mmCIF file of C-alpha atoms in Angstrom:
data_model
loop_
_atom_site.group_PDB
_atom_site.id
_atom_site.type_symbol
_atom_site.label_atom_id
_atom_site.label_comp_id
_atom_site.label_asym_id
_atom_site.label_seq_id
_atom_site.Cartn_x
_atom_site.Cartn_y
_atom_site.Cartn_z
ATOM 1 C CA MET A 295 -32.278 88.428 -145.930
ATOM 2 C CA GLN A 296 -34.822 90.704 -145.126
ATOM 3 C CA ARG A 297 -35.860 88.543 -142.200
ATOM 4 C CA ARG A 298 -32.509 88.697 -140.989
ATOM 5 C CA HIS A 299 -32.022 92.770 -141.296
ATOM 6 C CA PHE A 300 -35.610 92.566 -139.385
ATOM 7 C CA LEU A 301 -34.402 90.496 -136.285
ATOM 8 C CA LYS A 302 -31.413 93.091 -135.821
ATOM 9 C CA ASN A 303 -33.034 95.378 -136.329
ATOM 10 C CA THR A 304 -35.505 94.533 -133.329
ATOM 11 C CA MET A 305 -32.971 93.364 -131.446
ATOM 12 C CA ALA A 306 -31.000 96.797 -131.782
ATOM 13 C CA THR A 307 -33.991 98.807 -130.617
ATOM 14 C CA GLY A 308 -34.456 95.850 -127.640
ATOM 15 C CA THR A 309 -31.064 97.061 -126.336
ATOM 16 C CA ILE A 310 -31.332 100.598 -126.297
ATOM 17 C CA ALA A 311 -35.426 100.758 -125.138
ATOM 18 C CA LEU A 312 -33.661 98.455 -121.623
ATOM 19 C CA ALA A 313 -31.274 100.216 -121.508
ATOM 20 C CA ALA A 314 -33.167 103.686 -121.717
ATOM 21 C CA SER A 315 -35.906 102.397 -118.635
ATOM 22 C CA SER A 316 -32.927 100.799 -116.611
ATOM 23 C CA GLY A 317 -31.519 104.553 -116.596
ATOM 24 C CA LEU A 318 -34.763 106.255 -116.873
ATOM 25 C CA LEU A 319 -37.099 104.078 -114.203
ATOM 26 C CA VAL A 320 -35.221 105.359 -111.134
ATOM 27 C CA PRO A 321 -37.110 108.418 -110.070
ATOM 28 C CA GLY A 322 -35.083 111.562 -109.361
ATOM 29 C CA GLN A 323 -31.856 110.081 -110.055
ATOM 30 C CA VAL A 324 -29.651 112.587 -109.199
ATOM 31 C CA LEU A 325 -25.543 110.672 -109.816
ATOM 32 C CA ALA A 326 -23.959 113.635 -108.362
ATOM 33 C CA ALA A 327 -21.539 114.608 -111.054
ATOM 34 C CA TRP A 328 -18.181 112.731 -110.157
ATOM 35 C CA ASN A 329 -16.084 115.137 -108.527
ATOM 36 C CA LYS A 330 -12.877 114.534 -110.653
ATOM 37 C CA LYS A 331 -11.219 117.288 -108.795
ATOM 38 C CA ALA A 332 -11.004 115.708 -105.414
ATOM 39 C CA PHE A 333 -10.443 111.525 -106.958
ATOM 40 C CA ASP A 334 -7.245 113.488 -109.007
ATOM 41 C CA ALA A 335 -6.155 115.416 -105.727
ATOM 42 C CA LYS A 336 -2.454 114.169 -104.736
ATOM 43 C CA ASP A 337 -2.722 114.807 -101.582
ATOM 44 C CA VAL A 338 -5.143 114.651 -98.611
ATOM 45 C CA GLN A 339 -5.627 118.017 -97.510
ATOM 46 C CA SER A 340 -6.434 119.179 -101.327
ATOM 47 C CA ALA A 341 -8.275 115.816 -102.038
ATOM 48 C CA LEU A 342 -10.778 116.288 -98.186
ATOM 49 C CA LYS A 343 -11.869 120.056 -99.366
ATOM 50 C CA ASP A 344 -12.840 119.370 -102.348
ATOM 51 C CA ILE A 345 -15.204 116.255 -100.917
ATOM 52 C CA ILE A 346 -16.368 117.698 -98.035
ATOM 53 C CA GLY A 347 -15.648 121.179 -98.243
ATOM 54 C CA THR A 348 -12.878 121.214 -95.346
ATOM 55 C CA GLU A 349 -9.724 119.773 -94.349
ATOM 56 C CA LEU A 350 -10.932 120.418 -90.761
ATOM 57 C CA THR A 351 -11.561 117.288 -89.155
ATOM 58 C CA GLU A 352 -11.896 116.200 -85.253
ATOM 59 C CA ALA A 353 -10.191 112.518 -83.972
ATOM 60 C CA SER A 354 -12.975 110.852 -82.985
ATOM 61 C CA ASP A 355 -13.149 107.845 -81.206
ATOM 62 C CA LYS A 356 -16.929 106.865 -81.882
ATOM 63 C CA ILE A 357 -15.976 106.070 -85.232
ATOM 64 C CA HIS A 358 -14.657 102.459 -85.724
ATOM 65 C CA ILE A 359 -12.324 100.995 -88.462
ATOM 66 C CA LYS A 360 -12.482 97.363 -89.231
ATOM 67 C CA ALA A 361 -9.399 96.315 -91.100
ATOM 68 C CA PRO A 362 -6.339 94.063 -91.542
ATOM 69 C CA GLN A 363 -3.116 95.296 -89.334
ATOM 70 C CA ILE A 364 -1.144 93.419 -92.679
ATOM 71 C CA ALA A 365 -2.562 92.927 -95.752
ATOM 72 C CA GLU A 366 -0.374 90.681 -97.943
ATOM 73 C CA ASN A 367 -2.338 91.977 -101.279
ATOM 74 C CA GLY A 368 -3.241 95.929 -101.436
ATOM 75 C CA ALA A 369 -5.174 95.017 -104.251
ATOM 76 C CA VAL A 370 -7.556 93.680 -101.992
ATOM 77 C CA VAL A 371 -7.877 95.418 -98.802
ATOM 78 C CA PRO A 372 -11.520 94.265 -97.124
ATOM 79 C CA VAL A 373 -12.445 97.754 -94.786
ATOM 80 C CA THR A 374 -15.429 98.405 -92.431
ATOM 81 C CA ILE A 375 -15.826 101.721 -91.540
ATOM 82 C CA SER A 376 -18.861 101.997 -88.745
ATOM 83 C CA SER A 377 -19.574 104.667 -86.258
ATOM 84 C CA THR A 378 -22.060 105.242 -82.908
ATOM 85 C CA LEU A 379 -22.000 108.744 -84.324
ATOM 86 C CA SER A 380 -25.946 109.801 -84.076
ATOM 87 C CA ASN A 381 -26.977 110.724 -87.845
ATOM 88 C CA VAL A 382 -24.310 110.230 -89.607
ATOM 89 C CA LYS A 383 -24.374 111.507 -93.246
ATOM 90 C CA SER A 384 -21.531 110.656 -95.568
ATOM 91 C CA ILE A 385 -18.789 108.386 -94.558
ATOM 92 C CA THR A 386 -15.576 109.372 -97.040
ATOM 93 C CA ILE A 387 -12.763 106.656 -97.170
ATOM 94 C CA ILE A 388 -8.927 108.362 -97.770
ATOM 95 C CA SER A 389 -5.743 106.178 -97.594
ATOM 96 C CA GLU A 390 -2.703 108.098 -96.707
ATOM 97 C CA LYS A 391 -0.125 107.155 -98.937
ATOM 98 C CA ASN A 392 -1.934 106.349 -102.246
ATOM 99 C CA SER A 393 -1.236 108.192 -105.163
ATOM 100 C CA THR A 394 -4.706 109.698 -105.541
ATOM 101 C CA PRO A 395 -5.620 109.358 -101.655
ATOM 102 C CA LEU A 396 -9.380 109.859 -102.075
ATOM 103 C CA ILE A 397 -11.568 106.412 -102.122
ATOM 104 C CA ALA A 398 -14.723 106.810 -102.609
ATOM 105 C CA LYS A 399 -17.988 108.941 -100.030
ATOM 106 C CA PHE A 400 -20.719 107.359 -99.582
ATOM 107 C CA ASN A 401 -23.884 109.841 -99.375
ATOM 108 C CA LEU A 402 -25.953 108.195 -96.218
ATOM 109 C CA LYS A 403 -29.509 109.059 -97.136
ATOM 110 C CA GLY A 404 -32.970 108.161 -95.325
ATOM 111 C CA LYS A 405 -32.624 106.010 -92.892
ATOM 112 C CA ALA A 406 -29.041 103.900 -94.068
ATOM 113 C CA GLU A 407 -27.235 103.413 -90.879
ATOM 114 C CA ALA A 408 -23.500 104.725 -90.621
ATOM 115 C CA TYR A 409 -21.995 101.029 -91.386
ATOM 116 C CA ILE A 410 -20.050 100.717 -95.399
ATOM 117 C CA SER A 411 -18.201 98.170 -95.779
ATOM 118 C CA THR A 412 -15.709 97.363 -99.258
ATOM 119 C CA ARG A 413 -12.667 95.859 -100.007
ATOM 120 C CA ILE A 414 -10.211 99.163 -101.420
ATOM 121 C CA LYS A 415 -6.633 98.940 -103.164
ATOM 122 C CA MET A 416 -3.580 100.617 -101.321
ATOM 123 C CA GLY A 417 -0.287 101.301 -102.832
ATOM 124 C CA LYS A 418 1.432 100.813 -100.168
ATOM 125 C CA THR A 419 1.541 100.932 -95.783
ATOM 126 C CA SER A 420 -0.153 104.027 -94.874
ATOM 127 C CA ASN A 421 -2.857 105.227 -92.559
ATOM 128 C CA ILE A 422 -6.862 104.304 -93.642
ATOM 129 C CA ILE A 423 -8.706 107.793 -92.532
ATOM 130 C CA ALA A 424 -12.523 107.976 -92.209
ATOM 131 C CA VAL A 425 -14.531 111.026 -92.015
ATOM 132 C CA CYS A 426 -17.587 110.943 -91.209
ATOM 133 C CA GLU A 427 -20.250 113.197 -91.857
ATOM 134 C CA SER A 428 -22.531 114.365 -88.573
ATOM 135 C CA GLY A 429 -24.356 117.040 -87.573
ATOM 136 C CA GLY A 430 -22.716 119.270 -89.624
ATOM 137 C CA LYS A 431 -19.265 118.465 -88.379
ATOM 138 C CA PHE A 432 -16.407 115.874 -89.982
ATOM 139 C CA TYR A 433 -15.131 113.078 -87.697
ATOM 140 C CA SER A 434 -12.096 111.549 -88.528
ATOM 141 C CA ALA A 435 -10.939 108.546 -87.317
ATOM 142 C CA ARG A 436 -7.565 106.692 -88.681
ATOM 143 C CA LYS A 437 -5.981 103.228 -88.702
ATOM 144 C CA GLU A 438 -2.663 101.768 -89.948
ATOM 145 C CA VAL A 439 -2.324 98.628 -92.856
ATOM 146 C CA LYS A 440 0.695 97.588 -93.294
ATOM 147 C CA VAL A 441 1.230 96.635 -97.339
ATOM 148 C CA THR A 442 3.050 94.213 -98.365
ATOM 149 C CA ILE A 443 2.241 93.867 -102.037
ATOM 150 C CA GLY A 444 0.877 97.399 -103.555
ATOM 151 C CA GLY A 445 -2.281 97.519 -105.222
ATOM 152 C CA CYS A 446 -1.164 100.093 -107.515
ATOM 153 C CA GLY A 447 0.104 99.765 -111.223
ATOM 154 C CA GLY A 448 1.819 96.506 -111.122
ATOM 155 C CA MET B 275 -30.591 87.815 -120.945
ATOM 156 C CA ALA B 276 -27.026 88.217 -120.953
ATOM 157 C CA LYS B 277 -26.103 87.908 -117.331
ATOM 158 C CA SER B 278 -26.111 91.078 -114.655
ATOM 159 C CA SER B 279 -23.281 92.512 -113.484
ATOM 160 C CA ILE B 280 -24.554 92.472 -110.077
ATOM 161 C CA LYS B 281 -24.701 89.858 -107.195
ATOM 162 C CA ILE B 282 -27.072 91.285 -104.444
ATOM 163 C CA ARG B 283 -28.743 89.839 -101.393
ATOM 164 C CA ALA B 284 -30.273 91.734 -98.838
ATOM 165 C CA LYS B 285 -31.673 90.238 -95.145
ATOM 166 C CA ALA B 286 -34.080 92.296 -92.800
ATOM 167 C CA LYS B 287 -33.409 91.273 -89.099
ATOM 168 C CA ASN B 288 -34.970 93.339 -86.301
ATOM 169 C CA GLY B 289 -36.094 96.085 -88.913
ATOM 170 C CA VAL B 290 -32.131 97.073 -90.300
ATOM 171 C CA VAL B 291 -31.894 95.491 -93.905
ATOM 172 C CA THR B 292 -28.304 94.431 -94.493
ATOM 173 C CA VAL B 293 -27.259 94.637 -98.072
ATOM 174 C CA LYS B 294 -24.706 92.686 -99.413
ATOM 175 C CA THR B 295 -23.147 93.507 -102.878
ATOM 176 C CA LEU B 296 -20.607 92.331 -106.044
ATOM 177 C CA ILE B 297 -20.239 93.683 -108.991
ATOM 178 C CA SER B 298 -18.473 92.416 -111.413
ATOM 179 C CA HIS B 299 -15.971 94.948 -113.340
ATOM 180 C CA LYS B 300 -12.515 95.236 -113.815
ATOM 181 C CA MET B 301 -11.738 98.887 -112.171
ATOM 182 C CA GLU B 302 -9.025 99.882 -113.537
ATOM 183 C CA THR B 303 -6.706 102.167 -112.356
ATOM 184 C CA GLY B 304 -5.374 103.722 -115.346
ATOM 185 C CA LEU B 305 -1.717 103.323 -113.906
ATOM 186 C CA ARG B 306 -1.387 99.741 -115.079
ATOM 187 C CA LYS B 307 0.736 99.220 -118.379
ATOM 188 C CA ASN B 308 0.007 96.132 -120.929
ATOM 189 C CA LYS B 309 3.356 94.068 -120.173
ATOM 190 C CA LYS B 310 3.584 93.261 -123.374
ATOM 191 C CA THR B 311 3.044 96.902 -125.771
ATOM 192 C CA GLY B 312 4.372 98.663 -122.515
ATOM 193 C CA LYS B 313 1.226 101.518 -123.369
ATOM 194 C CA ILE B 314 -0.927 102.680 -120.390
ATOM 195 C CA ILE B 315 -4.529 100.387 -120.086
ATOM 196 C CA PRO B 316 -6.825 103.686 -120.024
ATOM 197 C CA ALA B 317 -8.419 103.831 -116.642
ATOM 198 C CA HIS B 318 -11.935 102.523 -116.164
ATOM 199 C CA PHE B 319 -14.208 102.060 -113.083
ATOM 200 C CA ILE B 320 -17.659 102.601 -111.722
ATOM 201 C CA GLU B 321 -17.939 106.126 -110.442
ATOM 202 C CA SER B 322 -21.124 106.091 -108.698
ATOM 203 C CA VAL B 323 -23.632 103.854 -107.074
ATOM 204 C CA VAL B 324 -27.249 104.363 -106.026
ATOM 205 C CA CYS B 325 -29.154 102.082 -103.831
ATOM 206 C CA GLU B 326 -32.152 102.875 -103.316
ATOM 207 C CA HIS B 327 -35.345 101.013 -100.882
ATOM 208 C CA ASN B 328 -38.392 100.827 -102.258
ATOM 209 C CA GLY B 329 -38.023 103.432 -104.140
ATOM 210 C CA THR B 330 -36.781 106.031 -101.977
ATOM 211 C CA PRO B 331 -32.349 106.276 -102.667
ATOM 212 C CA VAL B 332 -30.474 105.509 -99.193
ATOM 213 C CA LEU B 333 -27.097 105.174 -100.382
ATOM 214 C CA ASP B 334 -25.412 107.363 -103.064
ATOM 215 C CA ALA B 335 -21.731 106.769 -103.443
ATOM 216 C CA GLN B 336 -19.240 108.288 -105.659
ATOM 217 C CA TRP B 337 -16.157 105.558 -105.741
ATOM 218 C CA GLY B 338 -12.207 106.425 -107.286
ATOM 219 C CA VAL B 339 -10.125 104.077 -109.309
ATOM 220 C CA ALA B 340 -9.214 102.667 -105.336
ATOM 221 C CA ILE B 341 -12.044 100.455 -104.895
ATOM 222 C CA SER B 342 -10.801 96.968 -106.231
ATOM 223 C CA LYS B 343 -11.076 95.002 -108.665
ATOM 224 C CA ASN B 344 -15.029 93.207 -108.572
ATOM 225 C CA PRO B 345 -16.270 95.814 -106.055
ATOM 226 C CA TYR B 346 -18.043 94.105 -103.154
ATOM 227 C CA LEU B 347 -20.116 96.403 -100.687
ATOM 228 C CA SER B 348 -22.435 96.030 -97.674
ATOM 229 C CA PHE B 349 -24.465 98.435 -95.709
ATOM 230 C CA LYS B 350 -27.145 98.799 -93.547
ATOM 231 C CA PHE B 351 -30.508 100.541 -93.686
ATOM 232 C CA GLY B 352 -33.569 100.493 -91.070
ATOM 233 C CA GLY B 353 -37.194 100.777 -91.770
ATOM 234 C CA GLY B 354 -37.386 97.873 -93.444
ATOM 235 C CA LYS B 355 -38.647 94.589 -93.761
ATOM 236 C CA ALA B 356 -38.809 90.687 -95.850
ATOM 237 C CA GLY B 357 -40.058 91.775 -99.711
ATOM 238 C CA ASP B 358 -39.137 95.300 -100.481
ATOM 239 C CA LYS B 359 -37.422 96.320 -102.838
ATOM 240 C CA VAL B 360 -34.053 97.058 -102.885
ATOM 241 C CA LYS B 361 -32.650 98.278 -106.410
ATOM 242 C CA LEU B 362 -28.369 98.897 -107.325
ATOM 243 C CA THR B 363 -27.644 100.828 -110.332
ATOM 244 C CA TRP B 364 -23.875 101.357 -110.749
ATOM 245 C CA LYS B 365 -22.765 104.028 -113.814
ATOM 246 C CA ASP B 366 -18.765 103.949 -115.168
ATOM 247 C CA ASN B 367 -16.612 106.723 -116.539
ATOM 248 C CA MET B 368 -16.938 105.396 -120.053
ATOM 249 C CA GLY B 369 -21.219 105.844 -119.360
ATOM 250 C CA LYS B 370 -21.801 101.894 -119.289
ATOM 251 C CA SER B 371 -23.854 101.271 -116.127
ATOM 252 C CA ASP B 372 -26.157 98.447 -114.964
ATOM 253 C CA SER B 373 -28.954 98.157 -112.201
ATOM 254 C CA LEU B 374 -30.781 95.370 -110.609
ATOM 255 C CA GLU B 375 -33.926 94.790 -108.428
ATOM 256 C CA THR B 376 -34.151 92.441 -105.739
ATOM 257 C CA LYS B 377 -36.551 91.679 -102.508
ATOM 258 C CA VAL B 378 -35.638 91.395 -98.723
ATOM 259 C CA LYS B 379 -35.692 88.430 -97.382
#
């Protein structure tokens, strides 16, 4: 019985130590506070305002969105965003007609290149908007994706 | 050790490292209902993802519920070479987190 206790205890402390070390080892881990307001916003304008501080973006042809024209499954829409703008600080992805349009914001640091590829959920046919931050300005591009089966709810 | 929730590959070519990663996570939106009970399944999704190159952050992302289940993410950064360390850490809205380090090939 005691032996069992001992085992249990050591295992428990072991996992705690592991969790702590995996969390604390990251130097200066500034997991920026999650922007709840922006992610809860129901329309594109307020989402943009909350996440990047402005709803005004300049259309740019230097942002390239690679996404399927027709997505059969809205739950998994592959999207690749790249840009030839110089010194891109962040890439924000928005799906215009999702119930909460903001999908994600990627802050690029150091020598990160303006390239993000991921898979997103889309409620229905709509534009994907990509916003790139470069030199204190915000540039955007959009591309329509037709969705045959929605990826939200179900 | 339980298997990590993260799969990560990093490859260097001409000084540019391409990182490809897959995280196993259900990414529940909080909009779906359990078909049997009619109850809403609570949202459970990854909120933040951080990637470091030799200890320096290169990517810091905030995600919403609209990232697909079992998220895939690929990105690139310069100034890397084979043997460098790349570490990915995620954290979800229920306070769970995981991280994994790999070497650039």
